[in-house]
Coordinates of C-alpha atoms in Angstrom, one line a residue:
X1 CA -0.3 -0.1 -0.3
X2 CA 1.3 3.1 -1.0
X3 CA 2.0 5.9 1.9
X4 CA 3.3 9.4 0.9
X5 CA 6.6 10.6 1.6
X6 CA 5.4 13.4 3.2
X7 CA 2.8 14.2 6.2
X8 CA -0.6 14.6 4.1
X9 CA -2.7 12.9 6.3
X10 CA -5.4 14.5 9.3
X11 CA -6.6 13.6 12.8
X12 CA -9.2 15.6 13.3
X13 CA -10.6 15.8 17.0
X14 CA -13.2 18.2 18.7
X15 CA -11.8 18.8 22.5
X16 CA -14.1 17.2 25.1
X17 CA -17.2 17.5 22.5
X18 CA -20.0 16.7 24.4
X19 CA -19.0 19.3 27.4
X20 CA -17.7 22.1 25.1
X21 CA -21.3 22.0 23.4
X22 CA -22.8 22.3 26.4
X23 CA -20.4 25.6 27.4
X24 CA -20.7 27.0 23.6
X25 CA -24.9 27.0 24.0
X26 CA -24.5 28.1 27.7
X27 CA -22.0 30.6 27.9
X28 CA -22.6 30.7 32.5
X29 CA -20.7 27.4 31.8
X30 CA -17.6 28.6 30.3
X31 CA -14.5 28.9 31.8
X32 CA -16.1 26.3 34.0
X33 CA -15.2 22.2 35.3
X34 CA -18.4 20.9 33.2
X35 CA -19.7 17.3 33.9
X36 CA -22.1 16.0 31.0
X37 CA -24.2 13.1 33.2
X38 CA -26.0 12.5 36.1
X39 CA -24.9 9.6 38.5
X40 CA -22.0 8.8 36.0
X41 CA -19.9 11.5 34.3
X42 CA -20.0 11.0 30.8
X43 CA -18.2 13.5 29.7
X44 CA -15.8 16.3 31.2
X45 CA -14.3 19.4 30.1
X46 CA -10.8 20.4 30.3
X47 CA -11.2 22.2 33.4
X48 CA -13.2 19.4 35.1
X49 CA -10.2 16.6 34.0
X50 CA -8.0 19.2 35.7
X51 CA -9.3 18.1 39.0
X52 CA -9.4 14.4 38.1
X53 CA -12.1 13.9 36.8
X54 CA -12.9 11.2 33.5
X55 CA -15.6 10.4 31.6
X56 CA -17.6 6.5 33.4
X57 CA -16.3 8.1 37.0
X58 CA -19.1 7.5 39.0
X59 CA -20.8 10.6 40.5
X60 CA -19.3 10.7 43.8
X61 CA -16.3 10.0 43.3
X62 CA -16.6 13.3 40.7
X63 CA -18.4 15.6 43.2
X64 CA -15.8 14.8 46.1
X65 CA -12.9 15.6 43.4
X66 CA -14.6 19.1 42.4
X67 CA -17.8 20.2 44.4
X68 CA -18.5 22.9 42.3
X69 CA -18.4 21.7 38.9
X70 CA -21.4 22.6 36.9
X71 CA -23.5 19.5 35.9
X72 CA -25.3 19.2 33.0
X73 CA -28.3 16.9 31.7
X74 CA -26.9 15.0 28.1
X75 CA -28.2 16.5 25.3
X76 CA -28.1 13.8 22.6
X77 CA -29.7 16.2 20.0
X78 CA -27.4 19.2 20.1
X79 CA -24.2 16.5 20.1
X80 CA -25.5 15.2 17.0
X81 CA -26.4 18.0 15.1
X82 CA -23.1 19.6 16.3
X83 CA -21.4 16.5 14.4
X84 CA -23.1 17.1 11.1
X85 CA -22.2 20.4 11.5
X86 CA -18.6 19.3 11.8
X87 CA -18.4 16.6 9.3
X88 CA -19.5 19.2 6.8
X89 CA -16.1 21.5 7.8
X90 CA -14.4 17.6 7.2
X91 CA -15.7 17.3 3.9
X92 CA -15.4 20.8 3.0
X93 CA -11.5 20.2 3.4
X94 CA -10.7 17.2 2.0
X95 CA -11.8 14.5 -1.2
X96 CA -11.8 11.4 1.5
X97 CA -13.2 12.0 5.2
X98 CA -13.0 8.6 7.4
X99 CA -15.0 9.3 10.3
X100 CA -14.3 7.6 13.7
X101 CA -16.6 8.9 15.9
X102 CA -19.5 12.1 16.0
X103 CA -16.3 14.1 16.7
X104 CA -13.3 13.4 14.6
X105 CA -11.8 11.6 11.8
X106 CA -9.1 10.9 9.3
X107 CA -8.8 13.3 6.0
X108 CA -6.8 12.5 3.5
X109 CA -5.1 16.3 1.6
X110 CA -2.6 14.2 -0.7
X111 CA -2.5 16.0 -4.0
X112 CA -4.5 19.7 -2.9
X113 CA -1.4 21.5 -2.3
X114 CA -2.0 23.3 -5.8
X115 CA -5.3 24.2 -4.7
X116 CA -5.7 24.2 -1.3
X117 CA -2.0 25.0 0.2
X118 CA 0.1 22.5 2.4
X119 CA -1.1 19.8 5.0
X120 CA -0.8 22.3 7.8
X121 CA -2.3 25.6 6.4
X122 CA -5.4 23.3 5.3
X123 CA -5.1 22.3 9.1
X124 CA -5.3 25.4 10.2
X125 CA -7.9 26.5 7.9
X126 CA -10.0 23.9 9.5
X127 CA -9.2 24.3 12.8
X128 CA -10.9 27.8 11.8
X129 CA -13.6 27.2 10.3
X130 CA -14.6 24.9 12.7
X131 CA -14.2 27.4 15.0
X132 CA -16.2 29.9 13.3
X133 CA -19.1 28.0 11.9
X134 CA -19.8 25.5 14.9
X135 CA -18.1 27.3 17.7
X136 CA -15.8 24.2 18.6
X137 CA -12.2 23.8 19.3
X138 CA -10.6 21.2 17.1
X139 CA -7.2 19.8 17.7
X140 CA -5.5 18.3 14.7
X141 CA -2.2 15.9 13.8
X142 CA -1.0 15.7 10.2
X143 CA 1.4 12.9 9.8
X144 CA 2.2 10.2 6.7
X145 CA 0.5 7.3 8.4
X146 CA -3.3 7.2 10.4
X147 CA -1.7 6.3 13.3
X148 CA 0.7 8.6 13.9
X149 CA -2.0 11.7 13.1
X150 CA -4.1 10.5 15.5
X151 CA -1.3 10.2 18.0
X152 CA 0.2 14.1 17.0
X153 CA -3.7 14.7 17.9
X154 CA -3.6 13.3 21.3
X155 CA 0.0 15.3 21.9
X156 CA -1.2 18.5 20.7
X157 CA -4.7 18.7 22.5
X158 CA -6.4 20.6 24.0
X159 CA -6.7 23.2 20.7
X160 CA -3.5 22.8 19.1
X161 CA -1.9 21.3 15.9
X162 CA 0.9 19.5 15.7
X163 CA 2.8 18.0 12.0
X164 CA 5.1 15.6 12.0
X165 CA 7.7 15.4 8.9
X166 CA 9.2 12.3 7.9
X167 CA 12.3 12.9 9.5
X168 CA 10.9 13.6 12.7
X169 CA 8.7 11.0 13.1
X170 CA 11.5 8.3 15.3
X171 CA 12.2 11.6 17.2
X172 CA 8.6 11.7 18.6
X173 CA 7.7 8.2 18.4
X174 CA 11.0 7.1 20.9
X175 CA 10.1 9.1 23.8
X176 CA 6.2 8.7 24.0
X177 CA 5.0 6.2 27.0
X178 CA 3.5 3.4 25.8
X179 CA -0.1 4.9 26.9
X180 CA -0.4 7.2 24.0
X181 CA -0.2 4.0 21.9
X182 CA -3.1 3.8 19.8
X183 CA -5.0 0.2 21.3
X184 CA -2.4 0.7 24.7
X185 CA -5.0 0.7 27.5
X186 CA -4.2 -0.1 31.3
X187 CA -4.1 -3.5 30.9
X188 CA -2.1 -3.7 27.9
X189 CA 0.1 -0.9 29.8
X190 CA 0.5 -3.0 32.7
X191 CA 1.6 -6.1 31.2
X192 CA 4.2 -3.9 29.1
X193 CA 5.4 -2.4 32.3
X194 CA 5.6 -5.7 33.8
X195 CA 8.5 -6.4 31.0
X196 CA 10.5 -3.3 31.6
X197 CA 8.3 -1.6 28.8
X198 CA 8.1 1.7 29.1
X199 CA 8.2 4.0 26.5
X200 CA 7.7 3.2 22.6
X201 CA 11.5 3.1 22.0
X202 CA 11.7 0.6 24.3
X203 CA 8.8 -1.3 22.4
X204 CA 10.9 -1.0 19.1
X205 CA 13.7 -3.3 20.6
X206 CA 11.7 -6.6 21.4
X207 CA 11.2 -8.7 18.7
X208 CA 7.4 -9.6 18.2
X209 CA 7.5 -13.0 18.7
X210 CA 8.9 -11.7 22.4
X211 CA 5.4 -9.6 22.3
X212 CA 3.4 -12.2 21.2
X213 CA 3.9 -14.7 24.6
X214 CA 2.4 -12.4 27.0
X215 CA 0.0 -9.7 24.5
X216 CA -1.5 -12.7 22.2
X217 CA -0.4 -12.3 18.4
X218 CA -3.1 -9.8 17.2
X219 CA -2.3 -6.5 19.9
X220 CA 1.5 -8.3 19.3
X221 CA 1.6 -7.6 15.5
X222 CA -0.1 -4.7 16.2
X223 CA 1.7 -2.8 18.3
X224 CA 5.0 -4.0 16.9
X225 CA 3.8 -2.2 13.6
X226 CA 3.1 1.0 15.3
X227 CA 6.9 1.2 17.2
X228 CA 8.3 1.1 13.8
X229 CA 5.3 3.2 12.2
X230 CA 4.1 0.9 9.8
X231 CA 0.9 1.5 9.1
X232 CA 0.1 1.2 5.8
X233 CA -3.7 2.2 5.8
X234 CA -4.9 4.3 3.6
X235 CA -8.0 6.7 4.6
X236 CA -11.3 5.4 3.3
X237 CA -14.7 7.1 2.9
X238 CA -17.6 5.5 4.9
X239 CA -20.4 5.7 6.7
X240 CA -19.3 6.9 10.4
X241 CA -19.6 4.9 13.2
X242 CA -21.2 6.4 16.0
X243 CA -22.1 5.3 19.2
X244 CA -25.9 5.1 20.6
X245 CA -26.2 5.2 25.0
X246 CA -28.1 5.3 27.7
X247 CA -27.2 5.6 31.1
X248 CA -28.8 5.4 35.1
X249 CA -27.1 6.2 38.2
X250 CA -26.9 3.0 40.6
X251 CA -26.3 4.5 44.1
X252 CA -24.1 3.2 46.3
X253 CA -26.4 0.9 47.9
X254 CA -26.4 -2.7 47.1
X255 CA -28.7 -4.1 44.6
X256 CA -30.4 -7.5 44.1
X257 CA -29.5 -9.6 41.1
X258 CA -32.8 -9.2 40.2
X259 CA -33.1 -5.4 40.2
X260 CA -29.5 -5.1 38.2
X261 CA -31.6 -7.4 35.7
X262 CA -34.7 -4.9 35.6
X263 CA -32.1 -1.9 35.1
X264 CA -30.5 -3.3 32.3
X265 CA -33.6 -4.4 30.7
X266 CA -34.2 -0.6 30.8
X267 CA -31.2 0.8 29.4
X268 CA -31.7 -1.9 26.2
X269 CA -34.8 -0.9 25.5
X270 CA -34.4 2.5 25.8
X271 CA -31.1 2.4 23.8
X272 CA -32.6 0.5 20.7
X273 CA -35.5 2.8 20.3
X274 CA -33.5 5.5 19.9
X275 CA -32.0 3.4 17.3
X276 CA -34.8 2.7 15.6
X277 CA -36.4 6.2 16.0
X278 CA -33.4 7.2 14.3
X279 CA -33.5 4.4 11.8
X280 CA -30.5 2.6 12.3
X281 CA -29.1 -0.8 12.8
X282 CA -25.9 -2.2 14.9

């Protein structure tokens, strides 16, 4: 598969999407720690994240960490509308856009220099358009490969732009902590740490066969390739993957199996009702 000899793949990602939409629509929330959710944190603004709050955290713990945070009930219709506006900007920026979620996607801008300028200039214009037309901050990473572009955008957050040219790839990758790699979660990171692997450079010095022994063949192949910046996957236009969710606070008191099953059935019913209403399957 052809890989460009220069950075021309963009990974664009709206910062703290759900919380940012709420702050955009309610000026009293701007600059304040903002949490979207009720019993459980669904999303947190960067002001809230500064207190250690993150998605999936229980409401009780979040309130202990930041008692003065503003809590907002999720408004899914607002997030869907903002997503459509955001992807309209993406589609006007590049001929090939691959959506990853409601707020992020890859854009292939190869061959656009003569009409749109350099990839950096294109990324700058995309960020400005997202701010002006959608009212949201978008961080962009630019690199030769999809995986490196995504890692670049993660490193540039919040509200930043990072371009990694071919000559800079090794210097960017080697010192990174393995947690920064796309696909490395807490469990995988613990397995790597237990074997003295803390940075991407250390990971790259291990054989794939050795990694397979404790990670499994799929994860070992994936991480070994990333550590050497091997990612020939092109940006592919297709249907955007979108999530449909529902949540319900359980509280701190013990629950019987029957109570949990009843709550689960209610959540499944709510999610499938939303999917049917949107004409979607999964």
